[in-house]
């Protein structure tokens, strides 16, 4: 990983950054020197804590609320970000929700909600971010997909569809904007230590670990390290790629 300061003078917008992977990604980009917009939907207190952590470490950050599934909210998010920082160099589309159920029991509203936030939200944010990126002739867009989007998972047809859709969006957009020196890549985390996986029973955790060649669950830092790299000059010739951070799960 390049050293601190490699992203000085860059401005990053990280959606869904009040907790989990998004929080760690925001801190990673700030450590690399970027000024960070910590986007959140409802968790204002948690987002404020992330900003405080970044500032305490010598970084620059601001929390801005927006529901990425709503076009007008996304437009307002980027207007505020540009008013505050004057540019947008990096977008990490991390915001996401789950509404798991077997397909025959899955409500249409739950299917729509996951697609609206996880896929349409990325489209809306990318569209808004591209306006300044195209003027700058520079940009880095990282879409948070999932290994579920690569190989599916029972009970997550809506989530898998959204994450697979992000892969298609990534590859198509990379071709559209590459001539302007804007890269677009997707990161596909595997099983990461989160609030959800912390509730796994011993038997379930053991069975899961047996499927992972590296023998452990991933951490948010594992994911954030790759996201940070993709935003640095060292990754300037990487675009349209889907990179799994899964300990070898999908091998």
Tab-separated table of C-alpha atoms in Angstrom:
chain	number	residue	atom	x	y	z
A	1	UNK	CA	0.000	0.000	0.000
A	2	UNK	CA	1.350	3.439	-0.890
A	3	UNK	CA	2.275	5.650	2.040
A	4	UNK	CA	0.250	8.345	3.710
A	5	UNK	CA	-0.312	11.499	1.691
A	6	UNK	CA	-0.607	9.906	-1.738
A	7	UNK	CA	-4.174	11.234	-2.047
A	8	UNK	CA	-3.501	14.753	-0.787
A	9	UNK	CA	-5.711	17.306	-2.601
A	10	UNK	CA	-8.170	14.559	-3.567
A	11	UNK	CA	-11.783	14.544	-2.366
A	12	UNK	CA	-13.627	11.272	-1.764
A	13	UNK	CA	-17.317	10.555	-1.282
A	14	UNK	CA	-17.995	7.280	0.533
A	15	UNK	CA	-21.640	6.226	0.719
A	16	UNK	CA	-22.908	4.251	3.679
A	17	UNK	CA	-19.839	5.317	5.637
A	18	UNK	CA	-21.271	5.556	9.142
A	19	UNK	CA	-20.472	1.942	10.022
A	20	UNK	CA	-18.958	-1.351	8.888
A	21	UNK	CA	-16.820	-1.486	5.779
A	22	UNK	CA	-17.789	2.044	4.738
A	23	UNK	CA	-16.476	3.496	7.994
A	24	UNK	CA	-13.112	1.771	7.594
A	25	UNK	CA	-12.885	2.769	3.920
A	26	UNK	CA	-13.497	6.418	4.863
A	27	UNK	CA	-10.729	6.250	7.461
A	28	UNK	CA	-8.368	4.539	5.010
A	29	UNK	CA	-8.853	7.202	2.335
A	30	UNK	CA	-8.358	9.937	4.915
A	31	UNK	CA	-5.154	8.270	6.079
A	32	UNK	CA	-3.955	8.360	2.489
A	33	UNK	CA	-4.561	12.121	2.476
A	34	UNK	CA	-7.994	12.554	0.897
A	35	UNK	CA	-10.676	14.839	2.277
A	36	UNK	CA	-13.670	12.571	2.870
A	37	UNK	CA	-17.420	13.052	2.669
A	38	UNK	CA	-18.934	10.558	5.105
A	39	UNK	CA	-22.366	9.831	3.682
A	40	UNK	CA	-25.096	8.285	5.806
A	41	UNK	CA	-28.849	7.836	5.630
A	42	UNK	CA	-30.125	7.871	9.224
A	43	UNK	CA	-27.215	7.203	11.586
A	44	UNK	CA	-26.124	10.779	12.184
A	45	UNK	CA	-24.435	10.066	15.513
A	46	UNK	CA	-22.369	7.220	14.072
A	47	UNK	CA	-21.363	9.338	11.057
A	48	UNK	CA	-20.320	12.150	13.368
A	49	UNK	CA	-18.095	9.700	15.249
A	50	UNK	CA	-16.405	8.656	11.995
A	51	UNK	CA	-15.717	12.301	11.165
A	52	UNK	CA	-14.337	12.847	14.666
A	53	UNK	CA	-12.027	9.834	14.283
A	54	UNK	CA	-10.681	11.169	10.994
A	55	UNK	CA	-10.183	14.685	12.329
A	56	UNK	CA	-8.485	13.374	15.485
A	57	UNK	CA	-6.003	11.567	13.245
A	58	UNK	CA	-5.222	14.789	11.395
A	59	UNK	CA	-7.590	14.301	8.455
A	60	UNK	CA	-10.426	16.297	6.927
A	61	UNK	CA	-13.983	14.984	6.757
A	62	UNK	CA	-17.596	16.061	6.760
A	63	UNK	CA	-20.764	14.028	7.289
A	64	UNK	CA	-23.590	14.562	4.803
A	65	UNK	CA	-26.947	12.791	5.011
A	66	UNK	CA	-28.585	11.394	1.870
A	67	UNK	CA	-30.683	8.407	0.862
A	68	UNK	CA	-28.792	7.202	-2.202
A	69	UNK	CA	-31.936	5.550	-3.577
A	70	UNK	CA	-33.477	8.996	-4.172
A	71	UNK	CA	-32.214	11.047	-7.110
A	72	UNK	CA	-32.951	14.410	-5.503
A	73	UNK	CA	-31.119	13.391	-2.314
A	74	UNK	CA	-28.073	12.265	-4.306
A	75	UNK	CA	-27.999	15.515	-6.263
A	76	UNK	CA	-28.147	17.433	-2.981
A	77	UNK	CA	-25.334	15.285	-1.545
A	78	UNK	CA	-22.989	16.163	-4.380
A	79	UNK	CA	-24.000	19.829	-4.400
A	80	UNK	CA	-23.055	20.017	-0.728
A	81	UNK	CA	-19.823	18.089	-1.286
A	82	UNK	CA	-18.779	20.391	-4.131
A	83	UNK	CA	-19.743	23.491	-2.160
A	84	UNK	CA	-17.595	22.302	0.740
A	85	UNK	CA	-14.571	20.940	-1.128
A	86	UNK	CA	-14.803	22.270	-4.692
A	87	UNK	CA	-14.191	18.953	-6.433
A	88	UNK	CA	-14.912	15.217	-6.382
A	89	UNK	CA	-12.137	12.813	-7.309
A	90	UNK	CA	-13.188	9.531	-5.709
A	91	UNK	CA	-16.538	7.815	-5.282
A	92	UNK	CA	-16.936	4.623	-3.288
A	93	UNK	CA	-20.415	3.166	-3.753
A	94	UNK	CA	-20.667	1.249	-0.510
A	95	UNK	CA	-24.228	1.918	0.720
A	96	UNK	CA	-26.300	-1.249	0.827
A	97	UNK	CA	-29.112	-3.053	2.597
A	98	UNK	CA	-30.282	-6.648	2.896
A	99	UNK	CA	-33.806	-8.053	2.902
A	100	UNK	CA	-33.093	-11.791	2.850
A	101	UNK	CA	-35.697	-14.468	2.192
A	102	UNK	CA	-36.299	-17.443	-0.065
A	103	UNK	CA	-37.663	-16.257	-3.382
A	104	UNK	CA	-41.126	-17.782	-2.890
A	105	UNK	CA	-41.432	-15.844	0.376
A	106	UNK	CA	-39.764	-12.666	-0.856
A	107	UNK	CA	-42.030	-9.652	-1.000
A	108	UNK	CA	-41.812	-7.547	-4.135
A	109	UNK	CA	-41.240	-4.506	-1.925
A	110	UNK	CA	-38.162	-6.150	-0.404
A	111	UNK	CA	-36.817	-7.013	-3.843
A	112	UNK	CA	-37.333	-3.427	-4.975
A	113	UNK	CA	-35.793	-1.916	-1.838
A	114	UNK	CA	-32.540	-3.845	-2.240
A	115	UNK	CA	-32.250	-3.024	-5.951
A	116	UNK	CA	-33.090	0.635	-5.314
A	117	UNK	CA	-30.364	1.141	-2.721
A	118	UNK	CA	-27.673	-1.316	-3.780
A	119	UNK	CA	-27.824	-0.881	-7.552
A	120	UNK	CA	-29.831	2.204	-8.482
A	121	UNK	CA	-28.083	4.113	-5.691
A	122	UNK	CA	-24.710	3.370	-7.271
A	123	UNK	CA	-26.013	4.527	-10.654
A	124	UNK	CA	-27.347	7.786	-9.214
A	125	UNK	CA	-24.134	8.519	-7.316
A	126	UNK	CA	-21.915	7.666	-10.276
A	127	UNK	CA	-23.989	9.911	-12.536
A	128	UNK	CA	-23.662	12.820	-10.104
A	129	UNK	CA	-19.946	12.251	-9.461
A	130	UNK	CA	-19.106	12.011	-13.143
A	131	UNK	CA	-20.026	15.626	-13.806
A	132	UNK	CA	-17.039	17.051	-11.901
A	133	UNK	CA	-14.840	14.058	-12.776
A	134	UNK	CA	-15.350	14.598	-16.506
A	135	UNK	CA	-14.495	18.284	-16.168
A	136	UNK	CA	-11.373	17.371	-14.195
A	137	UNK	CA	-10.483	14.579	-16.627
A	138	UNK	CA	-9.762	12.427	-13.592
A	139	UNK	CA	-11.723	10.143	-11.307
A	140	UNK	CA	-11.806	6.904	-9.372
A	141	UNK	CA	-15.057	5.005	-8.874
A	142	UNK	CA	-15.110	1.859	-6.747
A	143	UNK	CA	-18.339	-0.148	-6.522
A	144	UNK	CA	-18.819	-2.485	-3.577
A	145	UNK	CA	-20.125	-5.731	-5.050
A	146	UNK	CA	-19.943	-9.122	-3.303
A	147	UNK	CA	-18.948	-12.704	-3.933
A	148	UNK	CA	-22.711	-13.317	-3.707
A	149	UNK	CA	-22.966	-11.419	-6.990
A	150	UNK	CA	-20.458	-13.843	-8.500
A	151	UNK	CA	-21.813	-17.190	-7.362
A	152	UNK	CA	-25.200	-16.544	-5.701
A	153	UNK	CA	-26.476	-17.503	-2.281
A	154	UNK	CA	-29.766	-19.129	-1.227
A	155	UNK	CA	-32.158	-16.650	0.308
A	156	UNK	CA	-30.457	-13.676	-1.302
A	157	UNK	CA	-31.815	-13.518	-4.833
A	158	UNK	CA	-32.460	-9.783	-4.509
A	159	UNK	CA	-29.041	-9.064	-3.027
A	160	UNK	CA	-27.273	-11.302	-5.575
A	161	UNK	CA	-29.118	-9.628	-8.441
A	162	UNK	CA	-28.112	-6.171	-7.202
A	163	UNK	CA	-24.478	-7.106	-6.655
A	164	UNK	CA	-24.263	-8.860	-10.032
A	165	UNK	CA	-25.831	-5.775	-11.579
A	166	UNK	CA	-23.065	-3.661	-10.058
A	167	UNK	CA	-20.516	-5.780	-11.891
A	168	UNK	CA	-22.229	-5.091	-15.218
A	169	UNK	CA	-22.491	-1.396	-14.379
A	170	UNK	CA	-18.787	-1.325	-13.495
A	171	UNK	CA	-17.632	-2.884	-16.735
A	172	UNK	CA	-19.893	-0.807	-18.985
A	173	UNK	CA	-19.063	2.466	-17.269
A	174	UNK	CA	-15.339	1.726	-17.361
A	175	UNK	CA	-15.589	1.612	-21.150
A	176	UNK	CA	-17.609	4.827	-21.273
A	177	UNK	CA	-15.285	7.031	-19.249
A	178	UNK	CA	-11.821	5.539	-19.637
A	179	UNK	CA	-10.810	8.105	-22.249
A	180	UNK	CA	-11.198	10.810	-19.565
A	181	UNK	CA	-8.767	9.024	-17.213
A	182	UNK	CA	-11.580	7.846	-14.964
A	183	UNK	CA	-11.258	4.295	-13.699
A	184	UNK	CA	-14.185	2.191	-12.529
A	185	UNK	CA	-13.642	-1.021	-10.580
A	186	UNK	CA	-15.617	-3.336	-8.328
A	187	UNK	CA	-14.564	-4.978	-5.087
A	188	UNK	CA	-16.300	-8.220	-4.135
A	189	UNK	CA	-15.915	-9.002	-0.428
A	190	UNK	CA	-16.469	-12.521	0.848
A	191	UNK	CA	-17.425	-13.293	4.431
A	192	UNK	CA	-16.257	-10.331	6.492
A	193	UNK	CA	-16.273	-9.986	10.278
A	194	UNK	CA	-19.377	-7.857	10.893
A	195	UNK	CA	-22.273	-7.648	13.330
A	196	UNK	CA	-24.027	-10.315	11.258
A	197	UNK	CA	-21.187	-12.843	11.216
A	198	UNK	CA	-20.525	-12.250	14.918
A	199	UNK	CA	-23.797	-14.054	15.636
A	200	UNK	CA	-22.758	-17.242	13.822
A	201	UNK	CA	-22.808	-20.308	16.016
A	202	UNK	CA	-19.654	-22.352	16.500
A	203	UNK	CA	-20.800	-25.083	14.115
A	204	UNK	CA	-21.757	-22.603	11.396
A	205	UNK	CA	-18.509	-20.693	11.765
A	206	UNK	CA	-16.449	-23.886	11.593
A	207	UNK	CA	-18.281	-25.052	8.468
A	208	UNK	CA	-17.753	-21.666	6.856
A	209	UNK	CA	-14.055	-21.534	7.667
A	210	UNK	CA	-13.579	-24.966	6.088
A	211	UNK	CA	-14.650	-23.416	2.752
A	212	UNK	CA	-12.086	-20.604	2.944
A	213	UNK	CA	-8.529	-21.585	1.954
A	214	UNK	CA	-6.993	-18.880	4.165
A	215	UNK	CA	-8.903	-20.284	7.126
A	216	UNK	CA	-10.373	-17.064	8.510
A	217	UNK	CA	-13.076	-14.504	7.882
A	218	UNK	CA	-12.010	-11.259	6.311
A	219	UNK	CA	-11.871	-7.920	8.076
A	220	UNK	CA	-13.048	-4.487	7.018
A	221	UNK	CA	-9.383	-3.505	6.860
A	222	UNK	CA	-8.775	-6.226	4.256
A	223	UNK	CA	-11.431	-4.648	2.046
A	224	UNK	CA	-10.466	-1.045	2.745
A	225	UNK	CA	-6.848	-1.736	1.837
A	226	UNK	CA	-7.862	-2.759	-1.667
A	227	UNK	CA	-10.272	0.140	-2.071
A	228	UNK	CA	-7.548	2.547	-1.029
A	229	UNK	CA	-5.093	1.022	-3.494
A	230	UNK	CA	-7.576	1.313	-6.375
A	231	UNK	CA	-7.853	5.037	-5.679
A	232	UNK	CA	-4.107	5.699	-5.771
A	233	UNK	CA	-1.818	6.459	-8.720
A	234	UNK	CA	-0.423	2.927	-8.416
A	235	UNK	CA	-3.739	1.627	-9.810
A	236	UNK	CA	-4.035	4.114	-12.665
A	237	UNK	CA	-3.956	1.364	-15.312
A	238	UNK	CA	-6.575	-0.847	-13.665
A	239	UNK	CA	-10.182	-0.422	-14.775
A	240	UNK	CA	-13.272	-2.532	-15.387
A	241	UNK	CA	-12.053	-5.183	-12.954
A	242	UNK	CA	-13.898	-7.174	-10.293
A	243	UNK	CA	-11.548	-8.150	-7.478
A	244	UNK	CA	-12.655	-10.583	-4.793
A	245	UNK	CA	-11.481	-10.123	-1.210
A	246	UNK	CA	-12.604	-13.510	0.054
A	247	UNK	CA	-9.649	-15.538	1.294
A	248	UNK	CA	-9.974	-17.802	-1.752
A	249	UNK	CA	-13.631	-18.706	-1.108
A	250	UNK	CA	-14.668	-18.719	-4.771
A	251	UNK	CA	-11.681	-20.713	-6.047
